[in-house]
Amino acid sequence: MPLAVHLLGLGIFAQGTSEFMLAGLLPNVAADLGVSIPDAGLLVSAFAIGMVIGAPVLAVGTLRLPRRTALVTFQLVFLAGHVVGALAPGYAVCSRRGSSAPSRTRASGRWPPRRR
């Protein structure tokens, strides 16, 4: 099989598991970021919302681009986003690296923080 097929499979595997893997690590992520487990769970929701909204929009928006160029560009953006998330010093960076509606609503003061 060509190398491109293996790379495509690896990219799809990484995208498919990145959201689900985080769900099992929520207690560790919450402790590392210094937030509650439900707040860390908002990162999973934000990722899912971004995928649900972004995928169709990007599919239609890139119809005129060469497929290979679009695929490589999106894979690089996906990789860069995960590197930023892995190296993030705190929750604010993680919650703002995508278009997280819950975190932006909370930051704007319309959604009060949870009491502990």
Coordinates of N, CA, C and O in Angstrom, one line a residue:
M1 N 0.8 -1.2 0.0 CA 0.0 0.0 0.0 C 0.9 1.3 0.0 O 1.9 1.3 0.7
P2 N 0.4 2.3 -0.7 CA 1.2 3.5 -0.7 C 1.3 4.2 0.7 O 0.4 4.0 1.6
L3 N 2.4 4.9 0.9 CA 2.6 5.6 2.2 C 1.5 6.6 2.5 O 1.1 6.7 3.7
A4 N 0.9 7.2 1.5 CA -0.2 8.2 1.7 C -1.4 7.5 2.3 O -2.1 8.1 3.2
V5 N -1.7 6.3 2.0 CA -2.8 5.6 2.6 C -2.6 5.3 4.1 O -3.5 5.5 4.9
H6 N -1.4 4.9 4.4 CA -1.0 4.7 5.8 C -1.1 6.0 6.6 O -1.6 6.1 7.8
L7 N -0.6 7.1 6.1 CA -0.7 8.4 6.7 C -2.1 8.9 6.9 O -2.5 9.5 7.9
L8 N -3.0 8.7 5.9 CA -4.4 9.0 6.0 C -5.1 8.2 7.0 O -5.8 8.8 7.8
G9 N -4.8 6.9 7.1 CA -5.4 6.1 8.1 C -5.0 6.5 9.5 O -5.8 6.6 10.5
L10 N -3.7 6.9 9.7 CA -3.2 7.4 11.0 C -3.9 8.7 11.4 O -4.3 8.9 12.5
G11 N -4.1 9.6 10.4 CA -4.7 10.8 10.7 C -6.2 10.7 11.1 O -6.7 11.3 12.0
I12 N -6.9 9.8 10.4 CA -8.3 9.5 10.8 C -8.4 8.8 12.1 O -9.3 9.2 12.9
F13 N -7.5 7.9 12.4 CA -7.5 7.3 13.7 C -7.2 8.3 14.8 O -7.9 8.3 15.9
A14 N -6.3 9.2 14.6 CA -6.0 10.3 15.6 C -7.2 11.2 15.8 O -7.5 11.5 17.0
Q15 N -7.8 11.6 14.8 CA -9.0 12.4 14.9 C -10.2 11.7 15.6 O -10.9 12.3 16.4
G16 N -10.4 10.5 15.2 CA -11.5 9.7 15.8 C -11.3 9.4 17.3 O -12.3 9.4 18.0
T17 N -10.1 9.2 17.7 CA -9.9 8.8 19.1 C -9.6 10.0 20.0 O -9.7 9.9 21.2
S18 N -9.2 11.1 19.5 CA -8.8 12.3 20.3 C -9.9 12.7 21.2 O -9.7 13.1 22.4
E19 N -11.1 12.7 20.8 CA -12.3 13.2 21.6 C -12.6 12.1 22.7 O -12.8 12.4 23.8
F20 N -12.7 10.8 22.2 CA -13.1 9.8 23.1 C -12.0 9.4 24.2 O -12.3 9.1 25.3
M21 N -10.8 9.6 23.8 CA -9.7 9.3 24.7 C -9.7 10.3 25.9 O -9.5 9.9 27.0
L22 N -10.0 11.5 25.6 CA -10.0 12.6 26.6 C -11.0 12.3 27.7 O -10.8 12.6 28.9
A23 N -12.1 11.7 27.3 CA -13.2 11.4 28.3 C -12.7 10.5 29.4 O -13.1 10.6 30.6
G24 N -11.8 9.5 29.1 CA -11.3 8.6 30.1 C -10.2 9.3 31.0 O -9.9 8.8 32.1
L25 N -9.7 10.4 30.5 CA -8.6 11.0 31.3 C -9.1 12.3 32.0 O -8.3 13.1 32.5
L26 N -10.4 12.5 32.1 CA -10.9 13.7 32.6 C -10.5 14.0 34.1 O -10.1 15.2 34.4
P27 N -10.4 13.0 35.0 CA -9.9 13.4 36.3 C -8.5 13.9 36.3 O -8.2 14.8 37.0
N28 N -7.7 13.3 35.5 CA -6.3 13.7 35.4 C -6.1 15.1 34.8 O -5.3 15.9 35.2
V29 N -6.9 15.3 33.7 CA -6.9 16.6 33.0 C -7.4 17.7 34.0 O -6.8 18.8 34.1
A30 N -8.5 17.4 34.7 CA -9.0 18.4 35.6 C -8.0 18.7 36.7 O -7.8 19.9 37.1
A31 N -7.3 17.7 37.3 CA -6.3 17.9 38.3 C -5.2 18.7 37.8 O -4.7 19.7 38.4
D32 N -4.7 18.4 36.6 CA -3.6 19.1 36.0 C -3.9 20.6 35.7 O -3.0 21.4 35.8
L33 N -5.1 20.8 35.2 CA -5.5 22.2 34.9 C -6.0 23.0 36.0 O -6.3 24.2 35.9
G34 N -6.3 22.3 37.2 CA -6.8 23.0 38.3 C -8.3 23.4 38.2 O -8.6 24.4 38.8
V35 N -9.1 22.6 37.6 CA -10.5 22.9 37.4 C -11.3 21.6 37.9 O -10.7 20.6 38.1
S36 N -12.6 21.8 38.0 CA -13.4 20.6 38.3 C -13.5 19.7 37.1 O -13.3 20.1 36.0
I37 N -14.0 18.5 37.4 CA -14.1 17.5 36.3 C -15.2 17.9 35.3 O -15.0 17.8 34.1
P38 N -16.4 18.5 35.8 CA -17.3 19.0 34.8 C -16.8 20.1 33.9 O -17.1 20.2 32.7
D39 N -16.0 21.0 34.5 CA -15.4 22.0 33.7 C -14.4 21.4 32.6 O -14.3 21.9 31.5
A40 N -13.6 20.4 33.0 CA -12.7 19.8 32.1 C -13.6 19.1 31.0 O -13.1 19.0 29.9
G41 N -14.7 18.6 31.4 CA -15.6 17.9 30.4 C -16.1 18.9 29.3 O -16.5 18.4 28.2
L42 N -16.2 20.1 29.7 CA -16.6 21.1 28.7 C -15.6 21.2 27.5 O -16.0 21.5 26.4
L43 N -14.4 20.8 27.7 CA -13.4 20.7 26.6 C -13.8 19.6 25.6 O -13.7 19.8 24.4
V44 N -14.3 18.5 26.1 CA -14.8 17.5 25.2 C -16.0 18.0 24.4 O -16.1 17.8 23.2
S45 N -16.9 18.7 25.1 CA -18.1 19.2 24.4 C -17.7 20.2 23.4 O -18.3 20.3 22.3
A46 N -16.8 21.1 23.7 CA -16.3 22.1 22.8 C -15.7 21.5 21.5 O -15.9 21.9 20.4
F47 N -14.9 20.4 21.7 CA -14.3 19.7 20.6 C -15.4 19.1 19.7 O -15.4 19.3 18.5
A48 N -16.4 18.5 20.3 CA -17.5 17.9 19.6 C -18.3 18.9 18.8 O -18.6 18.7 17.6
I49 N -18.6 20.0 19.4 CA -19.3 21.1 18.7 C -18.5 21.6 17.6 O -19.1 21.9 16.5
G50 N -17.2 21.8 17.8 CA -16.4 22.3 16.7 C -16.4 21.3 15.5 O -16.4 21.7 14.4
M51 N -16.3 20.0 15.8 CA -16.3 19.0 14.7 C -17.7 19.0 14.0 O -17.7 18.9 12.8
V52 N -18.8 19.1 14.8 CA -20.1 19.0 14.1 C -20.4 20.2 13.3 O -20.9 20.1 12.2
I53 N -20.0 21.4 13.7 CA -20.2 22.6 13.0 C -19.1 22.8 11.9 O -19.4 23.1 10.7
G54 N -17.9 22.5 12.3 CA -16.8 22.8 11.4 C -16.7 21.9 10.2 O -16.3 22.3 9.1
A55 N -17.0 20.6 10.3 CA -16.8 19.7 9.2 C -17.6 20.0 8.0 O -17.1 20.1 6.9
P56 N -18.9 20.2 8.2 CA -19.7 20.5 7.0 C -19.3 21.8 6.3 O -19.3 22.0 5.1
V57 N -19.1 22.8 7.2 CA -18.7 24.1 6.7 C -17.4 24.1 5.9 O -17.3 24.6 4.8
L58 N -16.4 23.4 6.5 CA -15.1 23.3 5.8 C -15.2 22.4 4.5 O -14.6 22.7 3.5
A59 N -16.1 21.4 4.5 CA -16.3 20.6 3.3 C -16.8 21.4 2.2 O -16.4 21.3 1.1
V60 N -17.8 22.2 2.5 CA -18.4 23.1 1.4 C -17.5 24.2 1.1 O -17.3 24.5 -0.1
G61 N -16.8 24.7 2.0 CA -15.9 25.9 1.8 C -14.6 25.5 1.0 O -14.0 26.4 0.5
T62 N -14.3 24.3 1.0 CA -13.0 23.9 0.3 C -13.3 23.1 -1.0 O -12.4 22.4 -1.5
L63 N -14.5 23.1 -1.5 CA -14.8 22.4 -2.7 C -14.0 22.7 -3.9 O -13.7 21.9 -4.7
R64 N -13.5 24.0 -4.0 CA -12.8 24.4 -5.1 C -11.3 24.2 -4.9 O -10.5 24.4 -5.9
L65 N -10.8 23.9 -3.7 CA -9.4 23.6 -3.5 C -9.0 22.2 -3.9 O -9.9 21.3 -3.8
P66 N -7.8 22.0 -4.2 CA -7.4 20.6 -4.5 C -7.5 19.8 -3.2 O -7.2 20.3 -2.1
R67 N -8.0 18.6 -3.3 CA -8.3 17.8 -2.1 C -7.0 17.5 -1.3 O -7.1 17.5 -0.1
R68 N -6.0 17.2 -1.9 CA -4.7 16.9 -1.2 C -4.3 18.1 -0.4 O -3.9 18.0 0.8
T69 N -4.3 19.3 -1.0 CA -3.9 20.5 -0.3 C -4.8 20.8 0.9 O -4.3 21.1 2.0
A70 N -6.1 20.6 0.8 CA -7.0 20.8 1.9 C -6.8 19.8 3.0 O -6.8 20.2 4.2
L71 N -6.6 18.6 2.6 CA -6.4 17.5 3.6 C -5.1 17.7 4.4 O -5.1 17.7 5.6
V72 N -4.0 18.0 3.7 CA -2.8 18.3 4.4 C -2.9 19.5 5.3 O -2.4 19.5 6.4
T73 N -3.5 20.5 4.8 CA -3.6 21.8 5.6 C -4.4 21.5 6.9 O -4.1 21.9 8.0
F74 N -5.6 20.8 6.7 CA -6.4 20.5 7.9 C -5.7 19.6 8.9 O -5.9 19.7 10.1
Q75 N -4.9 18.6 8.4 CA -4.2 17.7 9.3 C -3.1 18.5 10.1 O -2.9 18.3 11.3
L76 N -2.5 19.5 9.4 CA -1.5 20.3 10.1 C -2.1 21.2 11.1 O -1.6 21.4 12.2
V77 N -3.3 21.8 10.8 CA -4.0 22.6 11.8 C -4.5 21.8 13.0 O -4.4 22.2 14.1
F78 N -5.0 20.5 12.7 CA -5.4 19.6 13.8 C -4.2 19.3 14.7 O -4.3 19.3 15.9
L79 N -3.0 19.0 14.1 CA -1.8 18.7 14.8 C -1.4 19.9 15.7 O -1.1 19.8 16.9
A80 N -1.4 21.1 15.1 CA -1.0 22.3 15.8 C -1.9 22.6 17.0 O -1.4 22.9 18.1
G81 N -3.2 22.4 16.8 CA -4.2 22.6 17.9 C -3.9 21.6 19.0 O -4.0 22.0 20.2
H82 N -3.6 20.4 18.7 CA -3.3 19.4 19.8 C -2.0 19.7 20.5 O -1.9 19.4 21.7
V83 N -1.0 20.2 19.7 CA 0.3 20.5 20.4 C 0.0 21.7 21.3 O 0.5 21.7 22.5
V84 N -0.7 22.7 20.9 CA -1.1 23.8 21.8 C -1.8 23.3 23.0 O -1.5 23.8 24.1
G85 N -2.8 22.4 22.8 CA -3.5 21.9 24.0 C -2.6 21.1 24.9 O -2.8 21.2 26.1
A86 N -1.7 20.3 24.4 CA -0.8 19.5 25.2 C 0.2 20.4 26.0 O 0.6 20.1 27.1
L87 N 0.6 21.5 25.5 CA 1.6 22.4 26.1 C 0.9 23.5 26.9 O 1.6 24.4 27.4
A88 N -0.4 23.6 26.9 CA -1.1 24.7 27.5 C -0.8 24.8 29.0 O -0.8 23.8 29.7
P89 N -0.6 26.0 29.5 CA -0.3 26.1 30.9 C -1.5 26.1 31.8 O -1.4 26.0 33.0
G90 N -2.7 26.3 31.2 CA -3.9 26.3 32.0 C -5.1 26.1 31.2 O -5.1 25.9 30.0
Y91 N -6.3 26.1 31.9 CA -7.6 25.9 31.3 C -7.9 26.9 30.3 O -8.6 26.6 29.3
A92 N -7.6 28.2 30.5 CA -8.0 29.3 29.6 C -7.4 29.0 28.2 O -8.1 29.3 27.2
V93 N -6.2 28.6 28.1 CA -5.6 28.3 26.8 C -6.4 27.2 26.1 O -6.7 27.2 24.9
C94 N -6.7 26.1 26.8 CA -7.4 25.0 26.3 C -8.8 25.3 25.8 O -9.2 24.9 24.7
S95 N -9.5 26.1 26.6 CA -10.9 26.4 26.3 C -11.0 27.5 25.2 O -12.0 27.6 24.6
R96 N -9.9 28.2 24.9 CA -10.0 29.2 23.8 C -9.3 28.8 22.5 O -9.3 29.5 21.6
R97 N -8.7 27.6 22.5 CA -8.0 27.2 21.3 C -9.0 26.8 20.2 O -8.6 26.9 19.0
G98 N -10.2 26.5 20.5 CA -11.2 26.2 19.5 C -12.3 27.2 19.7 O -12.2 28.2 20.4
S99 N -13.5 27.0 19.1 CA -14.6 27.9 19.2 C -15.5 27.4 20.3 O -16.5 26.8 20.0
S100 N -15.1 27.5 21.5 CA -15.8 26.9 22.6 C -16.9 27.8 23.1 O -16.7 28.8 23.8
A101 N -18.1 27.6 22.7 CA -19.3 28.4 23.2 C -19.4 28.4 24.7 O -19.6 29.4 25.3
P102 N -19.4 27.2 25.3 CA -19.6 27.2 26.8 C -18.5 28.0 27.5 O -18.8 28.8 28.4
S103 N -17.2 27.9 27.1 CA -16.2 28.7 27.8 C -16.3 30.2 27.6 O -16.0 31.0 28.4
R104 N -16.7 30.5 26.4 CA -16.9 32.0 26.1 C -18.0 32.5 26.8 O -18.0 33.7 27.3
T105 N -19.1 31.8 26.9 CA -20.3 32.2 27.7 C -19.9 32.4 29.2 O -20.2 33.4 29.8
R106 N -19.2 31.4 29.7 CA -18.7 31.5 31.1 C -17.8 32.7 31.3 O -17.9 33.5 32.3
A107 N -16.9 32.9 30.4 CA -15.9 34.1 30.5 C -16.6 35.4 30.4 O -16.2 36.4 30.9
S108 N -17.7 35.5 29.6 CA -18.4 36.7 29.5 C -19.3 37.1 30.7 O -19.8 38.2 30.8
G109 N -19.5 36.1 31.6 CA -20.2 36.4 32.8 C -21.7 36.1 32.7 O -22.4 36.2 33.7
R110 N -22.2 35.6 31.6 CA -23.6 35.2 31.5 C -23.9 33.9 32.1 O -25.0 33.5 32.2
W111 N -22.8 33.1 32.3 CA -23.0 31.8 32.9 C -22.1 31.7 34.2 O -20.9 31.7 34.1
P112 N -22.8 31.8 35.3 CA -22.0 31.9 36.6 C -21.1 30.7 36.8 O -21.5 29.6 36.5
P113 N -19.9 30.9 37.4 CA -19.1 29.7 37.8 C -19.7 28.8 38.8 O -20.5 29.3 39.6
R114 N -19.4 27.6 38.8 CA -19.9 26.6 39.8 C -19.4 26.9 41.2 O -18.2 27.3 41.3
R115 N -20.2 26.7 42.2 CA -19.7 26.9 43.5 C -19.2 25.5 44.0 O -19.7 24.5 43.7
R116 N -18.1 25.6 44.7 CA -17.4 24.3 45.2 C -17.7 24.1 46.6 O -17.9 24.9 47.4

